[in-house]
mmCIF file of C-alpha atoms and ligand atoms in Angstrom:
data_model
loop_
_atom_site.group_PDB
_atom_site.id
_atom_site.type_symbol
_atom_site.label_atom_id
_atom_site.label_comp_id
_atom_site.label_asym_id
_atom_site.label_seq_id
_atom_site.Cartn_x
_atom_site.Cartn_y
_atom_site.Cartn_z
ATOM 1 C CA MET A 73 -8.311 -7.918 -11.687
ATOM 2 C CA SER A 74 -4.873 -6.359 -11.952
ATOM 3 C CA GLU A 75 -1.841 -8.150 -10.312
ATOM 4 C CA THR A 76 -1.318 -7.372 -6.589
ATOM 5 C CA ILE A 77 1.987 -5.589 -6.029
ATOM 6 C CA TYR A 78 2.869 -5.746 -2.404
ATOM 7 C CA LEU A 79 5.191 -2.946 -1.198
ATOM 8 C CA ASP A 80 4.398 -2.958 2.511
ATOM 9 C CA HIS A 81 7.015 -5.378 3.860
ATOM 10 C CA ALA A 82 7.697 -3.167 6.930
ATOM 11 C CA ALA A 83 4.160 -3.849 8.048
ATOM 12 C CA THR A 84 4.563 -7.568 7.622
ATOM 13 C CA THR A 85 6.014 -10.101 5.217
ATOM 14 C CA PRO A 86 4.552 -13.227 3.548
ATOM 15 C CA LEU A 87 5.418 -16.596 5.242
ATOM 16 C CA ASP A 88 8.398 -18.235 3.547
ATOM 17 C CA PRO A 89 7.206 -21.668 2.338
ATOM 18 C CA ARG A 90 10.279 -23.227 3.933
ATOM 19 C CA VAL A 91 9.318 -21.746 7.308
ATOM 20 C CA LEU A 92 5.785 -23.085 6.899
ATOM 21 C CA GLU A 93 7.232 -26.587 6.173
ATOM 22 C CA ALA A 94 9.234 -26.449 9.405
ATOM 23 C CA MET A 95 6.256 -25.349 11.366
ATOM 24 C CA LEU A 96 3.564 -27.776 10.069
ATOM 25 C CA PRO A 97 4.583 -30.813 12.150
ATOM 26 C CA TYR A 98 4.155 -28.727 15.316
ATOM 27 C CA LEU A 99 0.638 -27.639 14.203
ATOM 28 C CA SER A 100 -0.410 -31.239 13.540
ATOM 29 C CA GLU A 101 1.066 -34.476 14.877
ATOM 30 C CA ARG A 102 3.788 -33.018 17.050
ATOM 31 C CA PHE A 103 1.317 -31.091 19.252
ATOM 32 C CA GLY A 104 2.809 -31.894 22.598
ATOM 33 C CA ASN A 105 3.200 -29.409 25.424
ATOM 34 C CA PRO A 106 6.870 -28.807 26.031
ATOM 35 C CA SER A 107 6.380 -29.075 29.786
ATOM 36 C CA SER A 108 4.945 -32.643 29.508
ATOM 37 C CA ILE A 109 7.219 -35.415 30.362
ATOM 38 C CA HIS A 110 5.945 -38.006 27.885
ATOM 39 C CA ARG A 111 7.354 -38.506 24.368
ATOM 40 C CA LEU A 112 5.229 -35.894 22.674
ATOM 41 C CA GLY A 113 6.080 -33.382 25.295
ATOM 42 C CA ARG A 114 9.850 -34.172 24.958
ATOM 43 C CA GLU A 115 9.598 -33.786 21.167
ATOM 44 C CA ALA A 116 8.134 -30.333 21.608
ATOM 45 C CA ARG A 117 10.801 -29.492 24.242
ATOM 46 C CA GLN A 118 13.534 -30.529 21.875
ATOM 47 C CA ALA A 119 12.157 -28.359 19.065
ATOM 48 C CA LEU A 120 12.008 -25.407 21.480
ATOM 49 C CA ASP A 121 15.569 -25.888 22.691
ATOM 50 C CA GLU A 122 16.803 -26.270 19.058
ATOM 51 C CA ALA A 123 14.981 -23.095 18.097
ATOM 52 C CA ARG A 124 16.494 -21.208 21.116
ATOM 53 C CA GLU A 125 20.002 -22.432 20.119
ATOM 54 C CA VAL A 126 19.454 -21.121 16.577
ATOM 55 C CA VAL A 127 18.282 -17.649 17.686
ATOM 56 C CA ALA A 128 21.083 -17.423 20.257
ATOM 57 C CA GLY A 129 23.599 -18.345 17.511
ATOM 58 C CA VAL A 130 22.314 -15.633 15.196
ATOM 59 C CA LEU A 131 22.521 -13.119 18.098
ATOM 60 C CA ASN A 132 25.887 -14.245 19.333
ATOM 61 C CA ALA A 133 24.209 -14.849 22.659
ATOM 62 C CA SER A 134 23.657 -17.862 24.854
ATOM 63 C CA PRO A 135 20.363 -19.798 24.803
ATOM 64 C CA GLN A 136 19.558 -18.822 28.409
ATOM 65 C CA GLU A 137 19.494 -15.190 27.303
ATOM 66 C CA ILE A 138 16.623 -15.755 24.873
ATOM 67 C CA ILE A 139 12.975 -15.203 25.965
ATOM 68 C CA PHE A 140 10.218 -16.117 23.426
ATOM 69 C CA THR A 141 7.196 -13.761 23.492
ATOM 70 C CA SER A 142 3.924 -13.322 21.563
ATOM 71 C CA SER A 143 5.237 -10.287 19.539
ATOM 72 C CA GLY A 144 7.713 -7.574 19.074
ATOM 73 C CA THR A 145 5.231 -5.431 21.120
ATOM 74 C CA GLU A 146 5.403 -7.822 24.080
ATOM 75 C CA ALA A 147 9.203 -7.948 23.859
ATOM 76 C CA ASP A 148 9.311 -4.223 24.078
ATOM 77 C CA ASN A 149 6.866 -4.089 26.964
ATOM 78 C CA LEU A 150 8.756 -6.771 28.855
ATOM 79 C CA ALA A 151 12.159 -5.002 28.247
ATOM 80 C CA LEU A 152 10.994 -1.658 29.456
ATOM 81 C CA LYS A 153 8.600 -2.609 32.269
ATOM 82 C CA GLY A 154 10.734 -5.514 33.294
ATOM 83 C CA VAL A 155 13.975 -3.680 33.676
ATOM 84 C CA ALA A 156 12.484 -0.433 34.971
ATOM 85 C CA GLN A 157 10.392 -2.111 37.683
ATOM 86 C CA ALA A 158 13.186 -4.424 38.760
ATOM 87 C CA LEU A 159 15.666 -1.590 39.143
ATOM 88 C CA PHE A 160 13.193 0.645 40.840
ATOM 89 C CA LEU A 161 12.535 -2.153 43.436
ATOM 90 C CA GLU A 162 16.270 -2.209 43.999
ATOM 91 C CA GLY A 163 16.176 1.581 44.619
ATOM 92 C CA LYS A 164 18.342 2.360 41.616
ATOM 93 C CA GLY A 165 16.283 5.309 40.094
ATOM 94 C CA ASN A 166 13.278 5.987 38.038
ATOM 95 C CA HIS A 167 14.442 7.740 34.919
ATOM 96 C CA ILE A 168 14.209 6.192 31.384
ATOM 97 C CA ILE A 169 15.499 7.703 28.176
ATOM 98 C CA THR A 170 14.029 6.871 24.782
ATOM 99 C CA SER A 171 13.620 8.691 21.497
ATOM 100 C CA ALA A 172 10.790 10.641 20.033
ATOM 101 C CA ILE A 173 10.550 8.460 16.936
ATOM 102 C CA GLU A 174 10.180 4.963 18.633
ATOM 103 C CA HIS A 175 7.308 2.607 17.655
ATOM 104 C CA HIS A 176 4.270 2.995 19.896
ATOM 105 C CA ALA A 177 5.165 -0.343 21.521
ATOM 106 C CA VAL A 178 7.921 1.628 23.207
ATOM 107 C CA LEU A 179 6.362 5.003 23.465
ATOM 108 C CA HIS A 180 3.088 3.954 24.890
ATOM 109 C CA THR A 181 4.832 1.705 27.345
ATOM 110 C CA CYS A 182 6.806 4.770 28.446
ATOM 111 C CA ASP A 183 3.582 6.648 28.801
ATOM 112 C CA ASP A 184 2.262 3.864 31.017
ATOM 113 C CA LEU A 185 5.454 3.851 33.125
ATOM 114 C CA GLU A 186 5.133 7.620 33.548
ATOM 115 C CA ARG A 187 1.690 7.079 34.915
ATOM 116 C CA LEU A 188 3.211 4.759 37.488
ATOM 117 C CA GLY A 189 5.636 7.494 38.617
ATOM 118 C CA PHE A 190 8.683 6.939 36.350
ATOM 119 C CA GLN A 191 10.288 9.860 34.550
ATOM 120 C CA VAL A 192 10.809 9.663 30.785
ATOM 121 C CA THR A 193 12.920 11.715 28.470
ATOM 122 C CA ARG A 194 12.145 11.480 24.764
ATOM 123 C CA LEU A 195 15.187 12.515 22.869
ATOM 124 C CA PRO A 196 14.873 14.761 19.810
ATOM 125 C CA VAL A 197 16.252 13.531 16.397
ATOM 126 C CA ASP A 198 17.813 15.505 13.534
ATOM 127 C CA GLY A 199 16.133 16.095 10.209
ATOM 128 C CA TYR A 200 17.127 12.512 9.030
ATOM 129 C CA GLY A 201 15.737 10.837 12.133
ATOM 130 C CA LEU A 202 19.094 10.238 13.707
ATOM 131 C CA VAL A 203 19.612 10.241 17.495
ATOM 132 C CA HIS A 204 22.972 11.757 18.319
ATOM 133 C CA PRO A 205 25.187 10.216 21.062
ATOM 134 C CA GLU A 206 26.055 13.661 22.543
ATOM 135 C CA VAL A 207 22.309 14.454 22.981
ATOM 136 C CA LEU A 208 21.920 11.098 24.800
ATOM 137 C CA ALA A 209 24.863 11.988 27.046
ATOM 138 C CA GLU A 210 23.380 15.343 27.931
ATOM 139 C CA ALA A 211 20.101 13.745 28.938
ATOM 140 C CA ILE A 212 21.598 11.171 31.454
ATOM 141 C CA ARG A 213 20.933 11.900 35.103
ATOM 142 C CA PRO A 214 22.128 10.130 38.296
ATOM 143 C CA GLU A 215 18.682 8.383 38.523
ATOM 144 C CA THR A 216 18.721 7.150 34.873
ATOM 145 C CA ILE A 217 18.257 3.310 34.779
ATOM 146 C CA LEU A 218 17.533 2.459 31.185
ATOM 147 C CA VAL A 219 17.912 3.760 27.606
ATOM 148 C CA SER A 220 15.866 2.407 24.768
ATOM 149 C CA ILE A 221 16.614 3.571 21.226
ATOM 150 C CA MET A 222 15.402 1.533 18.146
ATOM 151 C CA TYR A 223 17.841 -0.004 15.668
ATOM 152 C CA ALA A 224 16.035 1.089 12.556
ATOM 153 C CA ASN A 225 12.896 3.254 12.228
ATOM 154 C CA ASN A 226 9.712 1.590 10.962
ATOM 155 C CA GLU A 227 8.506 4.560 9.023
ATOM 156 C CA VAL A 228 11.509 6.325 7.399
ATOM 157 C CA GLY A 229 14.031 3.443 7.656
ATOM 158 C CA THR A 230 16.806 5.438 9.321
ATOM 159 C CA ILE A 231 19.383 3.230 11.064
ATOM 160 C CA GLU A 232 20.460 4.565 14.394
ATOM 161 C CA PRO A 233 24.164 4.462 15.590
ATOM 162 C CA ILE A 234 23.451 1.708 18.168
ATOM 163 C CA PRO A 235 27.062 0.843 19.193
ATOM 164 C CA GLU A 236 27.901 4.527 19.951
ATOM 165 C CA LEU A 237 24.637 5.055 21.783
ATOM 166 C CA ALA A 238 25.049 1.915 23.840
ATOM 167 C CA GLU A 239 28.684 2.909 24.700
ATOM 168 C CA VAL A 240 27.415 6.284 26.090
ATOM 169 C CA ALA A 241 24.793 4.440 28.285
ATOM 170 C CA HIS A 242 27.406 2.008 29.493
ATOM 171 C CA GLN A 243 29.878 4.808 30.460
ATOM 172 C CA TYR A 244 27.291 5.731 33.046
ATOM 173 C CA GLY A 245 26.494 2.056 33.996
ATOM 174 C CA ILE A 246 23.043 2.270 32.411
ATOM 175 C CA TYR A 247 21.348 -0.634 30.636
ATOM 176 C CA PHE A 248 20.625 -0.258 26.859
ATOM 177 C CA HIS A 249 17.653 -1.845 24.992
ATOM 178 C CA THR A 250 17.154 -1.682 21.227
ATOM 179 C CA ASP A 251 13.869 -2.399 19.389
ATOM 180 C CA ALA A 252 15.467 -4.337 16.408
ATOM 181 C CA VAL A 253 12.032 -5.326 15.022
ATOM 182 C CA GLN A 254 12.633 -3.647 11.658
ATOM 183 C CA ALA A 255 16.324 -4.586 11.412
ATOM 184 C CA GLY A 256 15.684 -8.367 11.715
ATOM 185 C CA GLY A 257 15.951 -9.341 8.164
ATOM 186 C CA ALA A 258 18.362 -6.693 6.894
ATOM 187 C CA LEU A 259 21.047 -5.910 9.575
ATOM 188 C CA SER A 260 23.521 -7.785 11.671
ATOM 189 C CA LEU A 261 21.985 -8.759 15.043
ATOM 190 C CA ASP A 262 25.242 -9.474 16.871
ATOM 191 C CA VAL A 263 24.586 -8.297 20.379
ATOM 192 C CA GLU A 264 28.308 -8.105 21.184
ATOM 193 C CA THR A 265 29.136 -5.829 18.218
ATOM 194 C CA LEU A 266 25.960 -3.800 18.894
ATOM 195 C CA GLY A 267 26.877 -3.743 22.671
ATOM 196 C CA VAL A 268 23.224 -3.896 23.764
ATOM 197 C CA ASP A 269 21.792 -5.493 26.885
ATOM 198 C CA LEU A 270 18.349 -6.139 25.599
ATOM 199 C CA LEU A 271 17.017 -6.496 22.044
ATOM 200 C CA SER A 272 13.525 -7.143 20.641
ATOM 201 C CA LEU A 273 12.648 -9.049 17.456
ATOM 202 C CA SER A 274 9.343 -10.021 15.694
ATOM 203 C CA ALA A 275 9.198 -13.021 13.336
ATOM 204 C CA HIS A 276 6.630 -11.569 10.844
ATOM 205 C CA LYS A 277 9.012 -8.787 9.754
ATOM 206 C CA PHE A 278 11.475 -11.516 8.240
ATOM 207 C CA TYR A 279 9.138 -13.902 6.502
ATOM 208 C CA GLY A 280 8.237 -15.811 9.681
ATOM 209 C CA PRO A 281 4.813 -16.028 11.213
ATOM 210 C CA ARG A 282 2.879 -13.280 12.911
ATOM 211 C CA GLY A 283 2.303 -13.497 16.639
ATOM 212 C CA VAL A 284 5.800 -14.522 17.846
ATOM 213 C CA GLY A 285 8.705 -12.517 19.072
ATOM 214 C CA VAL A 286 12.002 -12.532 21.007
ATOM 215 C CA LEU A 287 13.565 -10.622 23.736
ATOM 216 C CA TYR A 288 17.222 -11.023 24.211
ATOM 217 C CA VAL A 289 18.326 -10.229 27.863
ATOM 218 C CA ARG A 290 22.073 -10.218 28.703
ATOM 219 C CA ARG A 291 22.910 -12.436 31.574
ATOM 220 C CA GLY A 292 22.788 -10.481 34.837
ATOM 221 C CA VAL A 293 20.333 -7.773 33.626
ATOM 222 C CA PRO A 294 17.533 -7.597 36.234
ATOM 223 C CA LEU A 295 14.097 -8.255 34.786
ATOM 224 C CA LEU A 296 10.704 -8.367 36.542
ATOM 225 C CA PRO A 297 8.427 -10.801 34.821
ATOM 226 C CA GLN A 298 5.190 -9.275 33.474
ATOM 227 C CA MET A 299 3.376 -12.529 32.783
ATOM 228 C CA HIS A 300 2.894 -14.856 35.763
ATOM 229 C CA GLY A 301 1.834 -18.474 35.698
ATOM 230 C CA GLY A 302 3.543 -21.758 34.960
ATOM 231 C CA GLY A 303 7.122 -20.362 35.105
ATOM 232 C CA GLN A 304 7.995 -21.008 31.366
ATOM 233 C CA GLU A 305 10.966 -19.286 29.805
ATOM 234 C CA ARG A 306 12.927 -19.696 33.150
ATOM 235 C CA GLY A 307 10.214 -17.783 35.023
ATOM 236 C CA ARG A 308 10.541 -14.697 32.994
ATOM 237 C CA ARG A 309 7.524 -15.137 30.709
ATOM 238 C CA SER A 310 4.863 -17.633 31.762
ATOM 239 C CA GLY A 311 2.527 -19.271 29.331
ATOM 240 C CA THR A 312 2.587 -22.461 27.242
ATOM 241 C CA GLU A 313 5.092 -21.826 24.484
ATOM 242 C CA ASN A 314 3.880 -21.315 20.906
ATOM 243 C CA VAL A 315 6.135 -24.117 19.669
ATOM 244 C CA ALA A 316 5.118 -23.975 15.995
ATOM 245 C CA GLY A 317 5.549 -20.208 15.954
ATOM 246 C CA ILE A 318 8.843 -20.396 17.696
ATOM 247 C CA VAL A 319 10.114 -23.045 15.278
ATOM 248 C CA GLY A 320 8.989 -20.760 12.569
ATOM 249 C CA LEU A 321 10.706 -17.690 14.069
ATOM 250 C CA ALA A 322 13.938 -19.614 14.376
ATOM 251 C CA THR A 323 13.862 -20.973 10.906
ATOM 252 C CA ALA A 324 13.039 -17.594 9.379
ATOM 253 C CA LEU A 325 15.753 -15.874 11.355
ATOM 254 C CA ARG A 326 18.316 -18.345 10.285
ATOM 255 C CA LEU A 327 17.327 -18.079 6.613
ATOM 256 C CA ALA A 328 17.159 -14.298 6.768
ATOM 257 C CA GLN A 329 20.644 -14.047 8.185
ATOM 258 C CA GLU A 330 22.008 -16.695 5.833
ATOM 259 C CA GLU A 331 20.503 -14.985 2.800
ATOM 260 C CA ARG A 332 20.927 -11.383 4.015
ATOM 261 C CA GLU A 333 23.546 -10.276 1.463
ATOM 262 C CA ALA A 334 21.595 -11.340 -1.637
ATOM 263 C CA TYR A 335 18.277 -10.192 -0.188
ATOM 264 C CA ASN A 336 19.660 -6.725 0.575
ATOM 265 C CA ALA A 337 21.236 -6.438 -2.816
ATOM 266 C CA HIS A 338 17.848 -7.395 -4.383
ATOM 267 C CA CYS A 339 15.997 -4.860 -2.259
ATOM 268 C CA LEU A 340 18.514 -2.053 -2.870
ATOM 269 C CA ARG A 341 18.292 -2.422 -6.584
ATOM 270 C CA LEU A 342 14.552 -2.112 -6.561
ATOM 271 C CA ARG A 343 14.395 0.481 -3.897
ATOM 272 C CA ASP A 344 16.885 2.746 -5.547
ATOM 273 C CA ARG A 345 15.096 2.575 -8.876
ATOM 274 C CA LEU A 346 11.861 3.430 -7.058
ATOM 275 C CA ILE A 347 13.464 6.464 -5.333
ATOM 276 C CA ALA A 348 15.214 7.689 -8.489
ATOM 277 C CA GLY A 349 11.976 7.239 -10.504
ATOM 278 C CA ILE A 350 9.799 9.077 -8.037
ATOM 279 C CA LEU A 351 12.237 11.987 -7.744
ATOM 280 C CA GLU A 352 12.607 12.271 -11.420
ATOM 281 C CA ARG A 353 8.954 12.147 -12.343
ATOM 282 C CA ILE A 354 7.199 13.867 -9.422
ATOM 283 C CA PRO A 355 8.508 17.272 -8.606
ATOM 284 C CA SER A 356 6.447 17.567 -5.428
ATOM 285 C CA ALA A 357 8.067 14.363 -3.887
ATOM 286 C CA ARG A 358 10.567 14.679 -1.064
ATOM 287 C CA LEU A 359 12.442 11.746 0.327
ATOM 288 C CA ASN A 360 12.318 11.282 4.171
ATOM 289 C CA GLY A 361 14.921 9.581 6.328
ATOM 290 C CA HIS A 362 18.656 9.355 5.870
ATOM 291 C CA PRO A 363 19.881 9.060 2.276
ATOM 292 C CA ILE A 364 22.473 6.348 3.156
ATOM 293 C CA ARG A 365 21.968 5.070 6.663
ATOM 294 C CA ARG A 366 18.514 3.578 5.845
ATOM 295 C CA LEU A 367 17.082 0.126 5.553
ATOM 296 C CA PRO A 368 17.734 -1.327 2.082
ATOM 297 C CA ASN A 369 14.092 -1.827 1.370
ATOM 298 C CA ASN A 370 12.670 1.461 2.586
ATOM 299 C CA ALA A 371 11.467 4.374 0.324
ATOM 300 C CA HIS A 372 9.490 7.012 2.266
ATOM 301 C CA PHE A 373 8.185 10.105 0.655
ATOM 302 C CA CYS A 374 5.959 13.090 1.321
ATOM 303 C CA PHE A 375 4.150 14.363 -1.604
ATOM 304 C CA GLU A 376 3.299 18.041 -1.213
ATOM 305 C CA HIS A 377 -0.163 19.452 -1.567
ATOM 306 C CA VAL A 378 -1.736 15.995 -1.647
ATOM 307 C CA ASP A 379 -3.065 13.748 1.052
ATOM 308 C CA GLY A 380 -1.166 10.523 1.659
ATOM 309 C CA GLU A 381 -4.396 8.527 2.411
ATOM 310 C CA SER A 382 -5.884 9.463 -0.964
ATOM 311 C CA ILE A 383 -2.758 8.327 -2.814
ATOM 312 C CA LEU A 384 -2.930 4.983 -0.900
ATOM 313 C CA VAL A 385 -6.575 4.486 -1.914
ATOM 314 C CA GLY A 386 -5.637 5.363 -5.585
ATOM 315 C CA LEU A 387 -2.787 2.820 -5.384
ATOM 316 C CA ASP A 388 -4.948 0.185 -3.733
ATOM 317 C CA GLN A 389 -7.529 0.482 -6.542
ATOM 318 C CA GLN A 390 -4.691 -0.490 -8.892
ATOM 319 C CA GLY A 391 -3.694 -3.487 -6.698
ATOM 320 C CA ILE A 392 -0.699 -1.714 -5.088
ATOM 321 C CA CYS A 393 -0.270 -2.186 -1.379
ATOM 322 C CA ALA A 394 1.729 0.631 0.283
ATOM 323 C CA SER A 395 1.348 2.368 3.614
ATOM 324 C CA GLY A 396 1.037 5.804 5.137
ATOM 325 C CA GLY A 397 3.680 5.037 7.828
ATOM 326 C CA SER A 398 3.360 2.474 10.426
ATOM 327 C CA ALA A 399 0.496 0.030 9.873
ATOM 328 C CA CYS A 400 -0.374 0.414 13.561
ATOM 329 C CA THR A 401 -1.294 4.089 13.130
ATOM 330 C CA ALA A 402 -2.715 3.677 9.655
ATOM 331 C CA GLY A 403 -6.124 5.179 9.562
ATOM 332 C CA ALA A 404 -5.271 7.782 12.105
ATOM 333 C CA LEU A 405 -5.674 11.352 10.803
ATOM 334 C CA GLU A 406 -2.852 12.756 12.911
ATOM 335 C CA PRO A 407 0.408 13.243 11.053
ATOM 336 C CA SER A 408 3.191 10.884 11.986
ATOM 337 C CA HIS A 409 4.946 11.548 15.229
ATOM 338 C CA VAL A 410 8.216 10.426 13.473
ATOM 339 C CA LEU A 411 7.937 13.052 10.769
ATOM 340 C CA ILE A 412 6.894 15.723 13.156
ATOM 341 C CA ALA A 413 9.958 14.924 15.317
ATOM 342 C CA MET A 414 12.182 15.159 12.228
ATOM 343 C CA GLY A 415 10.854 18.675 11.662
ATOM 344 C CA VAL A 416 8.528 17.921 8.738
ATOM 345 C CA PRO A 417 5.709 20.521 8.694
ATOM 346 C CA PRO A 418 2.400 18.901 9.636
ATOM 347 C CA GLU A 419 0.725 19.822 6.331
ATOM 348 C CA VAL A 420 3.563 18.200 4.358
ATOM 349 C CA ALA A 421 3.609 15.107 6.714
ATOM 350 C CA ARG A 422 -0.058 14.481 5.744
ATOM 351 C CA GLY A 423 1.220 13.536 2.244
ATOM 352 C CA ALA A 424 3.343 10.659 3.507
ATOM 353 C CA VAL A 425 3.653 7.335 1.672
ATOM 354 C CA ARG A 426 5.990 4.364 2.626
ATOM 355 C CA PHE A 427 6.988 1.816 0.121
ATOM 356 C CA THR A 428 8.964 -1.136 1.471
ATOM 357 C CA VAL A 429 10.019 -3.705 -1.151
ATOM 358 C CA GLY A 430 10.755 -7.375 -0.509
ATOM 359 C CA ARG A 431 11.741 -10.836 -1.896
ATOM 360 C CA GLN A 432 9.011 -11.262 -4.482
ATOM 361 C CA ASN A 433 9.067 -7.884 -6.083
ATOM 362 C CA THR A 434 10.401 -7.462 -9.562
ATOM 363 C CA PRO A 435 11.845 -4.566 -11.640
ATOM 364 C CA GLU A 436 8.738 -4.696 -13.902
ATOM 365 C CA GLN A 437 6.503 -4.093 -10.769
ATOM 366 C CA ILE A 438 8.582 -1.076 -9.817
ATOM 367 C CA GLU A 439 8.138 0.431 -13.277
ATOM 368 C CA ARG A 440 4.357 -0.234 -13.072
ATOM 369 C CA VAL A 441 4.172 1.503 -9.590
ATOM 370 C CA LEU A 442 6.124 4.527 -11.040
ATOM 371 C CA ASP A 443 3.684 4.920 -13.984
ATOM 372 C CA LEU A 444 0.593 4.507 -11.868
ATOM 373 C CA LEU A 445 1.822 6.695 -9.005
ATOM 374 C CA HIS A 446 2.763 9.439 -11.451
ATOM 375 C CA ARG A 447 -0.750 9.332 -12.985
ATOM 376 C CA ILE A 448 -2.509 9.244 -9.599
ATOM 377 C CA ILE A 449 -0.673 12.267 -8.264
ATOM 378 C CA GLU A 450 -1.030 14.232 -11.426
ATOM 379 C CA ARG A 451 -4.816 13.611 -11.263
ATOM 380 C CA MET A 452 -4.974 14.636 -7.641
ATOM 381 C CA THR A 453 -2.949 17.867 -8.124
ATOM 382 C CA ARG A 454 -5.201 18.873 -11.140
ATOM 383 C CA ALA A 455 -8.442 18.217 -9.149
HETATM 384 N N1 PLP B 613 8.606 -2.217 16.861
HETATM 385 C C1 PLP B 613 8.803 -1.760 15.568
HETATM 386 C C2 PLP B 613 9.932 -0.832 15.184
HETATM 387 C C3 PLP B 613 7.820 -2.274 14.638
HETATM 388 O O1 PLP B 613 7.928 -1.832 13.426
HETATM 389 C C4 PLP B 613 6.817 -3.025 15.096
HETATM 390 C C5 PLP B 613 5.737 -3.556 14.182
HETATM 391 O O2 PLP B 613 5.402 -2.807 13.220
HETATM 392 C C6 PLP B 613 6.743 -3.452 16.397
HETATM 393 C C7 PLP B 613 7.663 -2.987 17.278
HETATM 394 C C8 PLP B 613 5.630 -4.438 17.003
HETATM 395 O O3 PLP B 613 5.895 -5.679 16.560
HETATM 396 P P1 PLP B 613 4.647 -6.739 16.608
HETATM 397 O O4 PLP B 613 3.923 -6.412 15.380
HETATM 398 O O5 PLP B 613 5.267 -8.118 16.441
HETATM 399 O O6 PLP B 613 3.874 -6.505 17.802
#
């Protein structure tokens, strides 16, 4: 068996052993329910409070503005449905603006809101996947209540100009949400600098556990709860808290932000070598996404005249884990909505492969991937 080379960190990341260590007591002896008044309950409550403080600190927010959820998907759903429905009930309007390249956690939530009678504008992007502030400004209507644009794209890694976009929304008094799920480990999450009112995160994208997320909601932003029950999370998200998961999320977020500079430098070195090597050796390769404004670990290519799925199978046979785009749409035969929105022709978009490097990758692994990829594509184009 050849060594496994994991280049799919945008899909999920391995759990950091330090995070696991922080979580273990809450999966074993410290099993209390944070709502219980006895000692075990109080211990769990304290862990929850401390985790909230840590997350708030990283986001430059206050603990009351942090809502723990079951995933990035739930955070996105709560942000969009929660704000849209609350403002609609206040008679404020029914128009939402998002972009054509969002994750399906946002796009399908918008589809659902449309079925309920909301109107949705999906902004176009340029060839790099960038949303332009003037395009946003033109789409704003008197009845617009919410704008949701992702911080960094999960397929091509393009980083959106969030402070500029949020400023446009605020000029018209409109709330701004960003899906920062892919940005969690790599970019600053300071909500004041970003100027956002709501921000979604997911622990498993920055070496935390799967199944736990965060929604930051600025004080004063109206939000209709989507989960009803025991009134946890200040009544905004009922359900007994996933204490171990939340402790894991907070630990992973703290470590990710403390170690961000070194981590990004490590990823950049490997990612840039991968990009240069692919462009050098494979003439049919074209890099997607912005050349500079992109996540430091992302290399996304289309290989012309070959099918991305077949490349992935060939790589997998050699122990290399990459992805065709987002893990959630992997297996679907449709070309990626992100690439189509960027103007990539459908037949080219079918040759998409995303490599996302991470902490444990080495320069030797990158050289091995370059060798194997070159051979796989050569064999496919000859066949
Ligand atoms: N938003 C983006 C940009 C993502 O990349 C993902 C996951 O791939 C999600 C939302 C969903 O997060 P989760 O897997 O925690 O539901």
